Coordinates of C-alpha atoms in Angstrom, one line a residue:
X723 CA 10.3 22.8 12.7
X724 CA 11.1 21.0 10.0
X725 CA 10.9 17.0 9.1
X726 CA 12.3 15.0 6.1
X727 CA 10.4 12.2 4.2
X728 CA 12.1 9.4 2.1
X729 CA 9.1 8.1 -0.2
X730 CA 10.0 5.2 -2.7
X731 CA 7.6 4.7 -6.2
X732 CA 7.4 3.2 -9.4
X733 CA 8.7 5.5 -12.5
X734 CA 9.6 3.0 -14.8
X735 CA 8.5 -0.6 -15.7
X736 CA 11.1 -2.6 -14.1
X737 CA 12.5 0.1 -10.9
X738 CA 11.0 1.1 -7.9
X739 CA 12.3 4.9 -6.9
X740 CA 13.3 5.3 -3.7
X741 CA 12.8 9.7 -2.6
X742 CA 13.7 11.3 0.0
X743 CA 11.6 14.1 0.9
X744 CA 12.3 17.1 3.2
X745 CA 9.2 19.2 4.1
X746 CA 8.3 22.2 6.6
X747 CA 6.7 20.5 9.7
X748 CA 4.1 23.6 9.8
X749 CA 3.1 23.8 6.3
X750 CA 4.0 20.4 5.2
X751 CA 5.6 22.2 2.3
X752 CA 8.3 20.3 0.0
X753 CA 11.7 21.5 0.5
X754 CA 14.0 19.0 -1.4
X755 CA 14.4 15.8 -1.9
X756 CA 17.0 12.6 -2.8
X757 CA 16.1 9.2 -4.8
X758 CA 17.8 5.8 -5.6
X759 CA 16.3 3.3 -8.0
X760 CA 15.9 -0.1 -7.0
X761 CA 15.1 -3.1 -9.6
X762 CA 12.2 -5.6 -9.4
X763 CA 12.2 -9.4 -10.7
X764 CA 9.5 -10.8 -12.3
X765 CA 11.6 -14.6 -12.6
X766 CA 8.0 -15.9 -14.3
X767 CA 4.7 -15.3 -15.2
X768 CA 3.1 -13.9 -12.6
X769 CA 6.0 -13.7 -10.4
X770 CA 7.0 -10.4 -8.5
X771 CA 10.0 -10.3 -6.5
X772 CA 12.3 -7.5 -4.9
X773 CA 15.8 -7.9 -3.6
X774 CA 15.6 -7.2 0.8
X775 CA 19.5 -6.6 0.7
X776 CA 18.9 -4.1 -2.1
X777 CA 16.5 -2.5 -0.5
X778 CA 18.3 -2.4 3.0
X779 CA 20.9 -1.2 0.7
X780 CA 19.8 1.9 -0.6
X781 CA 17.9 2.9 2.8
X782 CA 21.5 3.3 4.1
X783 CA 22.6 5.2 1.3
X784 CA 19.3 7.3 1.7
X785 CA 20.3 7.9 5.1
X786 CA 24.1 9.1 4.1
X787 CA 22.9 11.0 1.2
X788 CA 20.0 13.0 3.4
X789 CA 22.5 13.6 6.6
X790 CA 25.0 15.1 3.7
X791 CA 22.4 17.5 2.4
X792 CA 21.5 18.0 6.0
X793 CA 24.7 19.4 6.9
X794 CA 24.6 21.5 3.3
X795 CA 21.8 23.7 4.8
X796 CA 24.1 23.9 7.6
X797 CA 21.0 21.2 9.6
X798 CA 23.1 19.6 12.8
X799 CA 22.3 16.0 12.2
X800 CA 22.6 15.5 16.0
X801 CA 19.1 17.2 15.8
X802 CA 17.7 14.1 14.3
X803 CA 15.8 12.3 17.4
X804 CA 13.7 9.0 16.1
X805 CA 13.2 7.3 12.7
X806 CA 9.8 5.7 11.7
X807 CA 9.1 2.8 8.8
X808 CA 6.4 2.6 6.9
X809 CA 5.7 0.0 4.5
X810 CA 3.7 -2.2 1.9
X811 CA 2.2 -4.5 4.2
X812 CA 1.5 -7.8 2.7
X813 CA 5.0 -8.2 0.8
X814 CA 6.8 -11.5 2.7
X815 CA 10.7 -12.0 3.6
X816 CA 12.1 -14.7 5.5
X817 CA 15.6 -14.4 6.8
X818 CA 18.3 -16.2 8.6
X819 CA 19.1 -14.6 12.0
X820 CA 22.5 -16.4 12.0
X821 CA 24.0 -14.6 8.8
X822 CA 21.7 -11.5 8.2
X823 CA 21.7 -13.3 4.7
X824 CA 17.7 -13.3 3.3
X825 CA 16.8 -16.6 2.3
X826 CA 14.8 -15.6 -0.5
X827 CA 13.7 -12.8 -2.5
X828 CA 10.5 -10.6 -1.2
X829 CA 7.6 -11.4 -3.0
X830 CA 5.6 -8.5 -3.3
X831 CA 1.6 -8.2 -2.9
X832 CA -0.1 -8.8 -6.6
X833 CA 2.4 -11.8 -7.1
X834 CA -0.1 -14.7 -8.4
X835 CA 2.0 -17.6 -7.7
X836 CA -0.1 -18.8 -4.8
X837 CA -3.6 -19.2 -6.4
X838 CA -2.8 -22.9 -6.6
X839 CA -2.4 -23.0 -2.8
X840 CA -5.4 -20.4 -1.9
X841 CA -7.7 -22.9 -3.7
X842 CA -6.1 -26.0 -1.5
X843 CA -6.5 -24.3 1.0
X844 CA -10.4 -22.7 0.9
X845 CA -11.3 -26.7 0.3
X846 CA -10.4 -27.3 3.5
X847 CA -12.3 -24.5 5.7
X848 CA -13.5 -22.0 3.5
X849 CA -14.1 -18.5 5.1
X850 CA -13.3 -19.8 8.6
X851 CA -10.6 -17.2 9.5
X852 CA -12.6 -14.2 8.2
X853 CA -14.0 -12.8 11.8
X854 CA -10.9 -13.4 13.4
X855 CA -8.6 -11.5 10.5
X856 CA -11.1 -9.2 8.5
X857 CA -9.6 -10.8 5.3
X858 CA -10.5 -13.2 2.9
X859 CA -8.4 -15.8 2.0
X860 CA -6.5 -14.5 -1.4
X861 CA -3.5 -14.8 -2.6
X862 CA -2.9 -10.9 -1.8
X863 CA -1.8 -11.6 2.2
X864 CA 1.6 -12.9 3.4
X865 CA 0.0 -16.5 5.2
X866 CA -0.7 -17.8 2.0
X867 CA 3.1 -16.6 0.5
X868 CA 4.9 -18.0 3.7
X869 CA 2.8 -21.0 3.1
X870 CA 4.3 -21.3 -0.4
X871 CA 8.2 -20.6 0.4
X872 CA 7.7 -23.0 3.0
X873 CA 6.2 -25.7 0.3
X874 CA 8.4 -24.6 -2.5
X875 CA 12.3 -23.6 -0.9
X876 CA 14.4 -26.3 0.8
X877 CA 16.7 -23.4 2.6
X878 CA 13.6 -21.9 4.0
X879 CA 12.6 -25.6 5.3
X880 CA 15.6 -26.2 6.8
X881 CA 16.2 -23.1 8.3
X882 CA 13.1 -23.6 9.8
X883 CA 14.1 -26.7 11.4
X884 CA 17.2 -25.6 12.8
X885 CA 15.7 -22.6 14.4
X886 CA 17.4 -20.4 12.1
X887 CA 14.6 -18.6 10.4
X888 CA 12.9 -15.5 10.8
X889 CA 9.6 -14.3 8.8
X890 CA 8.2 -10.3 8.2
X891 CA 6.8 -8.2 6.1
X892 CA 9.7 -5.0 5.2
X893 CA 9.0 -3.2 8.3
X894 CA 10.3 -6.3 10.2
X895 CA 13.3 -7.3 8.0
X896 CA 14.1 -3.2 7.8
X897 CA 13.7 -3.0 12.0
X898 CA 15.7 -5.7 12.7
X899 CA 18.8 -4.9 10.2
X900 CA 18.6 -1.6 11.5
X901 CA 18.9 -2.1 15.0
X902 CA 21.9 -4.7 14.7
X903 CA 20.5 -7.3 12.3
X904 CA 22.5 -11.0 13.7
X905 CA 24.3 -9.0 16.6
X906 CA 21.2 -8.1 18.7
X907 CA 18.3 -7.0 16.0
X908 CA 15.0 -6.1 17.7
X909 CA 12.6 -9.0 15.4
X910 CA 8.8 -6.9 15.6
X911 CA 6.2 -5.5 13.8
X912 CA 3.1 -3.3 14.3
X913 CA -0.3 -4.3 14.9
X914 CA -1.4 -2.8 11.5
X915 CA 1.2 -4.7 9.8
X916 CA 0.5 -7.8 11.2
X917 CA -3.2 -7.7 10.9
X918 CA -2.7 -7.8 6.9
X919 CA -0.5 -11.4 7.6
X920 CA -4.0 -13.6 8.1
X921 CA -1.9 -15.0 11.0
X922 CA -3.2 -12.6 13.4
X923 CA -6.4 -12.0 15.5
X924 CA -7.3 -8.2 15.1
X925 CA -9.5 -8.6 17.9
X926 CA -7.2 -10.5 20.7
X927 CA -4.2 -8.3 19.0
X928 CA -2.1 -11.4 19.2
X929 CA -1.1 -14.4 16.9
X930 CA -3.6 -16.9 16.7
X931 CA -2.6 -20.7 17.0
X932 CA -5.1 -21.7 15.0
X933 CA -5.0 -19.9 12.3
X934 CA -1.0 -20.9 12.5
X935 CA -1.9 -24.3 12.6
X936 CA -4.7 -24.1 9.9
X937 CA -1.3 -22.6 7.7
X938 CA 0.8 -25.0 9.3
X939 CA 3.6 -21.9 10.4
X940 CA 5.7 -22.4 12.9
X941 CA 4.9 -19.2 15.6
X942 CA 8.2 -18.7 16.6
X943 CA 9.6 -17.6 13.4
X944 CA 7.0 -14.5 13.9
X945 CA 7.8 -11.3 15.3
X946 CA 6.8 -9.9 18.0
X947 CA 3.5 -7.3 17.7
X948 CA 3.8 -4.3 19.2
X949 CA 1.7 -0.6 18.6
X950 CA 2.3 1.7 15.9
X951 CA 4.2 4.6 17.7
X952 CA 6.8 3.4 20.3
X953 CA 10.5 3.0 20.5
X954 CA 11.9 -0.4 19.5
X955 CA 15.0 -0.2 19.2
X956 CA 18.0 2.1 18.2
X957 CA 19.8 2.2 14.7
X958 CA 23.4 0.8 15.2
X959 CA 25.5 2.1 12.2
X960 CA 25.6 4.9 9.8
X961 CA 25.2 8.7 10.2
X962 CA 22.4 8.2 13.2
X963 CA 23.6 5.4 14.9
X964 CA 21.8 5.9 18.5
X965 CA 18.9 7.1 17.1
X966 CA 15.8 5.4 18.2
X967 CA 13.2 4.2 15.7
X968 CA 9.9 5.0 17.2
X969 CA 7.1 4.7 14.4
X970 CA 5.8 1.9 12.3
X971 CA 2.1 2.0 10.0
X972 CA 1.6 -0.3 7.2
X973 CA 1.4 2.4 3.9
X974 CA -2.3 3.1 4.0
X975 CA -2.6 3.1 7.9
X976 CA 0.2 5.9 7.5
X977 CA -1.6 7.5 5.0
X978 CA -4.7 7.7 6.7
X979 CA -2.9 9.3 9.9
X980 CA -1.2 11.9 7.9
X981 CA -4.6 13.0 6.2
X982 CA -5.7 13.4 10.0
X983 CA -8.7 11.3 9.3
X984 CA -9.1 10.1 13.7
X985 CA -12.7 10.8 13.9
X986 CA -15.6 7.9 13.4
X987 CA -16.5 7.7 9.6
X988 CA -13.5 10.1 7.9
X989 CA -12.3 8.5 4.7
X990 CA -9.1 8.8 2.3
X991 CA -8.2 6.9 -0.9
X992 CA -5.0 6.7 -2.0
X993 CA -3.7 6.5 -5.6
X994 CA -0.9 4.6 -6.1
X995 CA -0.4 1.5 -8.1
X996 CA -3.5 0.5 -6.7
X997 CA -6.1 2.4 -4.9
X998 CA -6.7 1.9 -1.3
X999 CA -9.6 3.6 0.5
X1000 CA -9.4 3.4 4.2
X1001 CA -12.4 4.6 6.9
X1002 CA -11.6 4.9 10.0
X1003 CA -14.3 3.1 12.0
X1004 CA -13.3 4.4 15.6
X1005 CA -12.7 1.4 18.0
X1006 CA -15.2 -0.4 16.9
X1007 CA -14.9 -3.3 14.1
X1008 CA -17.2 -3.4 11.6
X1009 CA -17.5 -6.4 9.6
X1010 CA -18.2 -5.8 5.5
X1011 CA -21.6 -7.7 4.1
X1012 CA -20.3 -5.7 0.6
X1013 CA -16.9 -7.5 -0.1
X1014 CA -15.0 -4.6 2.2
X1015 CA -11.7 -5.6 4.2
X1016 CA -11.5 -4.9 8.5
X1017 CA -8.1 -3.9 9.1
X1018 CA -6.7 -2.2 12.0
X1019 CA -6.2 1.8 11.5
X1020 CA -3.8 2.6 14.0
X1021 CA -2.8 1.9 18.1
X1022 CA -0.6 5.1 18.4
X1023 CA 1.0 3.9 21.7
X1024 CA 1.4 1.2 24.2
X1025 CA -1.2 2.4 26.5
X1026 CA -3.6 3.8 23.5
X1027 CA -6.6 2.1 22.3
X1028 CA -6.7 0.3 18.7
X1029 CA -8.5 1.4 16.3
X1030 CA -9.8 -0.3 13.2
X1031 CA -11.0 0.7 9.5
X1032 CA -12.9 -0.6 6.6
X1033 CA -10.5 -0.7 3.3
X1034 CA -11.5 -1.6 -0.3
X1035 CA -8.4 -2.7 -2.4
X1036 CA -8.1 -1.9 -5.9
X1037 CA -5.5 -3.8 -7.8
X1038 CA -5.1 -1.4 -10.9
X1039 CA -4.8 2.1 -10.8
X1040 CA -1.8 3.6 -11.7
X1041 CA -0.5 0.6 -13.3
X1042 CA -3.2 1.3 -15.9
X1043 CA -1.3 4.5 -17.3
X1044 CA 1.7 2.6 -17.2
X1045 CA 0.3 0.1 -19.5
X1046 CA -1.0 2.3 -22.0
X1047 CA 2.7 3.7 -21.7
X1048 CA 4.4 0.5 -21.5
X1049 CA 2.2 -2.2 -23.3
X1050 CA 0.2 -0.2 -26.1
X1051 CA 2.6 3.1 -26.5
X1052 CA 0.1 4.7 -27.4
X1053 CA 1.8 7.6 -25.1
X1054 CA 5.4 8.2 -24.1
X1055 CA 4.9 9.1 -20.3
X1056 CA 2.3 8.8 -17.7
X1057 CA 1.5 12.8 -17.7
X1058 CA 0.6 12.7 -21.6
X1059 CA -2.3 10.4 -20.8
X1060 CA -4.4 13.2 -18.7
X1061 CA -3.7 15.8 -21.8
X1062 CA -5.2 12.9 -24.1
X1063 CA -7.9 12.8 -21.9
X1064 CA -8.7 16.5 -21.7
X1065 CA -8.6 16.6 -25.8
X1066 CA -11.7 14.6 -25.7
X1067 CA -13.3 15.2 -22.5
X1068 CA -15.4 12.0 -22.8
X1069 CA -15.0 8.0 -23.5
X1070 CA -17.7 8.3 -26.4
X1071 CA -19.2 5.3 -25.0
X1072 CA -16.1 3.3 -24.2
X1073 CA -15.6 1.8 -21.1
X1074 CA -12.1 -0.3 -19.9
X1075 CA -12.3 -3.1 -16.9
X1076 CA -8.6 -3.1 -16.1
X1077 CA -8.7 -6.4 -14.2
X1078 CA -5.3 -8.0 -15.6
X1079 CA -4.8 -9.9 -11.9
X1080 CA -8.5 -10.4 -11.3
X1081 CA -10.8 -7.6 -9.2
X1082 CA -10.4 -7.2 -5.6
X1083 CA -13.6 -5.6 -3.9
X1084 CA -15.7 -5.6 -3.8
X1085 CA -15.9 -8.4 -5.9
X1086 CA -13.0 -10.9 -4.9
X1087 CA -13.0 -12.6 -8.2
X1088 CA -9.7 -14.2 -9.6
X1089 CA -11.0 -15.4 -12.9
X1090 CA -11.8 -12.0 -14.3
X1091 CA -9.7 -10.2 -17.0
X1092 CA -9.3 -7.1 -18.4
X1093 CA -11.6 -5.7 -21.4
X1094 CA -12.4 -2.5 -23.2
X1095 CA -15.5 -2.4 -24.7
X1096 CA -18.3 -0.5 -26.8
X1097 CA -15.6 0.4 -29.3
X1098 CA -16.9 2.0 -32.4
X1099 CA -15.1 3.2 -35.2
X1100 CA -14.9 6.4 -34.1
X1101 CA -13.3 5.5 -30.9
X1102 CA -9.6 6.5 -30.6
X1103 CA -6.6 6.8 -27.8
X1104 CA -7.8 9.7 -26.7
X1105 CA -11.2 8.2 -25.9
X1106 CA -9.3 5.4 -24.4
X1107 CA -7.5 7.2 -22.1
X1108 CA -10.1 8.6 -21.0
X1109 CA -11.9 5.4 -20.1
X1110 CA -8.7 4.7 -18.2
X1111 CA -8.3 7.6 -15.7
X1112 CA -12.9 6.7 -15.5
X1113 CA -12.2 3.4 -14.8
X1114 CA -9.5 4.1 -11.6
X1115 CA -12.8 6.8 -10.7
X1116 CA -15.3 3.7 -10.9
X1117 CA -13.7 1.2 -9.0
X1118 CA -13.4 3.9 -6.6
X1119 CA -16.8 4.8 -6.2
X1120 CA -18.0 0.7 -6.1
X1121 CA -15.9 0.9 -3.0
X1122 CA -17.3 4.3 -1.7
X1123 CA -21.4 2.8 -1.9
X1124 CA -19.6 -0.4 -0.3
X1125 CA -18.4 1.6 2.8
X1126 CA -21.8 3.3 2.6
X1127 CA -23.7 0.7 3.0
X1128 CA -21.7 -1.3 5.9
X1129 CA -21.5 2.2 7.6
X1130 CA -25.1 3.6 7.0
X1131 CA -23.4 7.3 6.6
X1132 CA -22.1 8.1 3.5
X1133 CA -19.5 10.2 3.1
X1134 CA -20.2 14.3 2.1
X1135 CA -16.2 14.0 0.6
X1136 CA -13.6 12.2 -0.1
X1137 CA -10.3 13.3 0.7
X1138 CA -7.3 11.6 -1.6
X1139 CA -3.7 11.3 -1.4
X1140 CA -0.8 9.4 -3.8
X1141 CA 0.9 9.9 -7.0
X1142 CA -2.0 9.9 -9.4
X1143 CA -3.5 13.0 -7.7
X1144 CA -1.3 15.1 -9.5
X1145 CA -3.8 13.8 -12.6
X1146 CA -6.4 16.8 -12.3
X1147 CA -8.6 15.0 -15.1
X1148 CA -9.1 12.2 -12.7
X1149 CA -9.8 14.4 -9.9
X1150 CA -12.4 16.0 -11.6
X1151 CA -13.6 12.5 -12.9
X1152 CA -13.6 11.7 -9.6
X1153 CA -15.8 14.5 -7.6
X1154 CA -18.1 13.6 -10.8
X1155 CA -18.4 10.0 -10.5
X1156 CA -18.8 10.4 -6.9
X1157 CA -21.2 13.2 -7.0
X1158 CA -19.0 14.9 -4.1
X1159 CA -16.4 17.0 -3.6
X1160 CA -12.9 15.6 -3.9
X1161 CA -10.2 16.9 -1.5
X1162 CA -6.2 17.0 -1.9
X1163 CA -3.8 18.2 0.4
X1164 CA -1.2 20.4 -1.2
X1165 CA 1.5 17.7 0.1
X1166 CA -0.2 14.5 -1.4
X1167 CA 2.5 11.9 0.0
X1168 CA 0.8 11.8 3.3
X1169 CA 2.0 8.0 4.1
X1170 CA 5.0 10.0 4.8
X1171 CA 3.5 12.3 7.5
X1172 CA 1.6 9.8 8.9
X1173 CA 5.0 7.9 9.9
X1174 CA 6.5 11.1 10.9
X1175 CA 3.4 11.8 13.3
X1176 CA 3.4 8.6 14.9
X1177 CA 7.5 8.5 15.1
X1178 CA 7.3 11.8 16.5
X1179 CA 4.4 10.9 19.2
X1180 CA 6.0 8.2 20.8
X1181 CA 6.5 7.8 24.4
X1182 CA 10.1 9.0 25.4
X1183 CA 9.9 11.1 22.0
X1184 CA 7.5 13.7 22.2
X1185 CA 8.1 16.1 19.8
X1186 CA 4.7 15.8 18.1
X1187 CA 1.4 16.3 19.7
X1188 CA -1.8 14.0 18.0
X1189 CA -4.1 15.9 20.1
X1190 CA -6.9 17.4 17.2
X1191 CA -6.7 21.0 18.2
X1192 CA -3.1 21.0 18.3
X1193 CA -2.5 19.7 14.5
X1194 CA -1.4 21.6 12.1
X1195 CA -4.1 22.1 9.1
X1196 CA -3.2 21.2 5.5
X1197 CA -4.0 23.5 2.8
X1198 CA -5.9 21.2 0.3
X1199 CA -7.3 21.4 -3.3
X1200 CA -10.8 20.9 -3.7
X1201 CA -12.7 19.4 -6.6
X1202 CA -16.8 19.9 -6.9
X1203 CA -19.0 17.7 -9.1
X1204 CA -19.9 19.5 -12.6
X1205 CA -22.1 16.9 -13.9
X1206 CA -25.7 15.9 -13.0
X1207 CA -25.8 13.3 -10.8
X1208 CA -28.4 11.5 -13.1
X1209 CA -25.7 11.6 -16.0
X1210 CA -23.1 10.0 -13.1
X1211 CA -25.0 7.3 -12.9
X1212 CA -26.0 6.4 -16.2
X1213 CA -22.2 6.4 -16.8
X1214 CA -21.7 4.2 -13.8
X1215 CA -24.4 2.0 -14.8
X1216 CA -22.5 1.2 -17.9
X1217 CA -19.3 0.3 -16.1
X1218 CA -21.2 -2.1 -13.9
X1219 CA -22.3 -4.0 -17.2
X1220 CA -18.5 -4.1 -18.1
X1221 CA -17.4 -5.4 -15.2
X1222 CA -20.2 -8.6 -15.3
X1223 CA -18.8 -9.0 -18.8
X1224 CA -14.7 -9.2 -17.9
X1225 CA -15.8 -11.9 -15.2
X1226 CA -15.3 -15.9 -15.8
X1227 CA -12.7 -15.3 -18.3
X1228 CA -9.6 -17.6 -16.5
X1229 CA -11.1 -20.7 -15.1
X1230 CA -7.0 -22.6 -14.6
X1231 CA -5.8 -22.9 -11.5
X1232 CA -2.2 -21.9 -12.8
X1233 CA -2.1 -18.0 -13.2
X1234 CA -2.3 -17.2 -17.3
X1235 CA -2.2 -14.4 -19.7
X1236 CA -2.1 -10.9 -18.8
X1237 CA 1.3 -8.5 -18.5
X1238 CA 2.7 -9.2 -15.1
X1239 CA 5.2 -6.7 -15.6
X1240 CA 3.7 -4.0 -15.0
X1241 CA 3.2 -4.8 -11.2
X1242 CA 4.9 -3.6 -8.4
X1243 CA 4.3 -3.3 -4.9
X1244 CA 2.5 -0.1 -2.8
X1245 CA 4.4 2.1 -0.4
X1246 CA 6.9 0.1 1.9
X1247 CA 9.1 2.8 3.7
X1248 CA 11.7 4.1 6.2
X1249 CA 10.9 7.3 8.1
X1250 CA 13.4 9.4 10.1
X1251 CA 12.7 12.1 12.3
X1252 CA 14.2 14.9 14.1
X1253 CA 13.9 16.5 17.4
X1254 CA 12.1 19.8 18.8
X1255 CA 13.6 21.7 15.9
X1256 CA 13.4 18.9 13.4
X1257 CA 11.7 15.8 12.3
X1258 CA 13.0 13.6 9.5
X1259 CA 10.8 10.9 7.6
X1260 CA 11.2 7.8 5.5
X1261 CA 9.4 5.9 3.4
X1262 CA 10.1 2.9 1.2
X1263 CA 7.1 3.0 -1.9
X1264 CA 7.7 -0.1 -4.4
X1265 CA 4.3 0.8 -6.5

């Protein structure tokens, strides 16, 4: 059996990359894969946009070019039985269902445009919506951005008005293009999806009318929310037009599928852009006292139960290599920074906060800004780098003792998954900082075969089994601590004091200072899959 992944990623400052990956089913091997580039915006300060048609655009030419590379290795494309999306989940399009046409550009998750409007709005009921939605109001959910196109674009108003407008994060907008856009598109979402909107009761598993109404949107530009692995609808041009899409899991939701993580208390971090460490908390939802998001996991069919996690959110992890690429040059690409790393094998006492957009948890605080400190003359890039790749392991491990404490088990390892794994100085750094063992699957893009599972599950689909002793293991690299734990936390003692000093630094409303172009959205993606012989995945990464 086979299935085929399309994953999309930042390489470059100012493109997202979409892949397409084709892997072994059984060994989740990498067989080959196909990419297309597609541009972000950054119109201001702050400001983060991506084009919808351009990404709808190059998923159809994903599609052409994987079916033609299909048919090289003499693969019958009529083998190819359901596609599955996964996706960034807080990045917000709104659409006209008359024309197809979007009405604006997406604007992606660390855009900063709406701090203006989450301060309105937290004078009005502050923390009210938390036990309904898990999430504190920030500018990082797609209420608050809806909220501002609403304010700020007369072609959204109006289109509102007439009837003509249609909101989603990409899952939605790529769904409903897919399956016939104006001339009969299916307009839904998944549960995981929509609980990331601060529109929707993660409890009730329905939009709530008063959180609508606190937000003043209209409820029937919503989609409707449905489970995470079911068929709804069927693609209606291009190479598999009749093929049903049967999967959609918000990028980390995916990601914690594909590491298999569906027992009580099992853990992955992902290291994109951003770090996002999910644990799965069974069907029960636990509510954070240490600055920790409740999300939904999963509901992995109609008739299945729902099951919910605890997530810490890390704005800057990856983007922090990029901007000692991009911004200092003190390297020419991202790889170069773990051999500067290595060289030294320390920070010498130098410790970097990257905060440029503030710190999200566990701290939820938009006036801090980043700041290296305990620089001596001695200190050099090599030290700095070092501090870098620690700093992505420290924010990591403030999350981990968050999750600890709200759980009251902590964790005997961490299993990881994302781009940066490839890094085996962070690794390392990690299992260190952590003072367990760090564990990465030999495939690390597991969003990708977390869509493909749930695709593949779906009722009327089939052609993958979720039941525990029927999965297939993963082999994994594994990462033990080789420092003292009392040296661990001196070192993370340190970091702490940073931290307190890169808060209070931005006291404006308006967003200010800080390189805004090095952001990018996390995973947003489209997953095909196959049949009994076959399974084909998708996934659209901006970050």
């Amino acid at each position: 059996m086979l299935f085929y992944c399309f994953n999309f990623c930042v390489h470059r400052k100012f493109c997202c990359v979409i892949y397409l990956q084709v892997f072994n089913a059984k060994t989740a091997e990498l067989l080959s894969h196909h990419q297309v580039e597609i541009q972000q915006k950054f119109p201001k300060e702050g400001w983060v946009e991506q084009d919808p048609k351009e990404i709808l655009k190059s998923v159809h030419e994903c599609v052409e070019r994987t079916c033609e590379k299909l048919q090289q290795l003499n693969i019958d494309i009529t083998n190819i039985k359901a596609i599955g999306v996964s996706n960034q989940r807080e990045t917000t399009v709104v659409w006209d269902k008359t024309t197809g046409e979007p009405l604006y550009n997406a604007i992606v998750w660390l855009d900063l445009r709406t701090q203006s409007t989450v301060e309105r709005l937290l004078k009005r009921i502050p923390g009210k919506n938390k036990f309904r939605t898990g999430l504190p109001l920030s500018t990082y959910f797609s209420a608050v951005k809806l909220r501002w196109l609403l304010d700020n674009v007369e072609e959204i108003r109006q289109a509102v008005d007439d009837g003509r407008a249609m909101f989603g994060t990409i899952d939605s907008w790529l769904i409903w293009s897919l399956t016939g856009g104006k001339n009969g598109g299916v307009h839904c979402t998944d549960v995981t999806n929509a609980s990331r909107t601060m529109l929707f009761n993660i409890h009730s598993l329905e939009w709530d009318p008063e959180l609508c109404q606190f937000f003043d949107i209209p409820m029937e530009i919503l989609p409707k929310v449905r489970s995470s692995s079911e068929i709804y609808g069927l693609m209606k041009s291009g190479a598999l037009t009749g093929v049903p899409i049967s999967g959609c899991l918000g990028d980390q939701s995916a990601a914690l599928v594909g590491q298999m993580c569906f027992q009580d208390g099992q853990a992955k971090n992902t290291y994109g852009t951003g770090c996002f460490l999910l644990c799965n908390t069974g069907q029960k939802s636990v509510f954070s006292e240490h600055g920790l998001l409740t999300t939904i996991a999963y509901k992995l069919g109609r008739d299945k139960p729902v099951c919910y996690a605890l997530e810490g959110s890390v704005a800057i992890a990856g983007a922090v290599v990029r901007w000692l690429r991009d911004n200092l040059g003190i390297v020419k690409t991202s790889q170069e920074v773990e051999k500067l790393a290595a060289e030294v094998g320390t920070s010498y006492g130098c410790y970097f906060v990257p905060a440029f957009s503030g710190l999200y948890a566990p701290y939820w605080e938009p006036s801090a800004r980043g700041i290296i400190c305990g620089l001596t003359q001695f200190t050099n890039k090599n030290h700095i780098a070092f501090a870098a790749l620690e700093a992505v392991c420290f924010q990591t491990r403030e999350i981990l003792d968050a999750i600890n404490k709200d759980c009251g088990i902590p964790l005997n390892q961490l299993q990881v998954d994302g781009g940066m794994t490839n890094n085996k100085v962070l690794m390392q750094l990690q299992s260190d900082i952590l003072c367990i063992p760090v564990v990465k699957p030999s495939m690390p893009e597991t969003t990708a075969l977390g869509a493909a599972m749930a695709a593949g599950a779906a009722e009327g689909v089939g052609i993958w089994s979720l039941n525990p002793g029927d999965l297939t293991a993963v082999t994994c690299e594994r990462f033990e601590p080789q420092i003292n734990p009392e040296e661990s936390e001196y070192r993370y003692a340190r970091w702490k004091k940073a931290v307190l000093k890169s808060m209070g630094w931005e006291t404006s409303e308006a967003p200010s200072n800080g390189d805004t172009s090095i952001f990018c959205s996390l995973p947003l993606g489209f997953f095909i899959m196959s049949s009994m012989i076959m399974l084909i995945g998708a996934k659209y990464v901006s970050g």
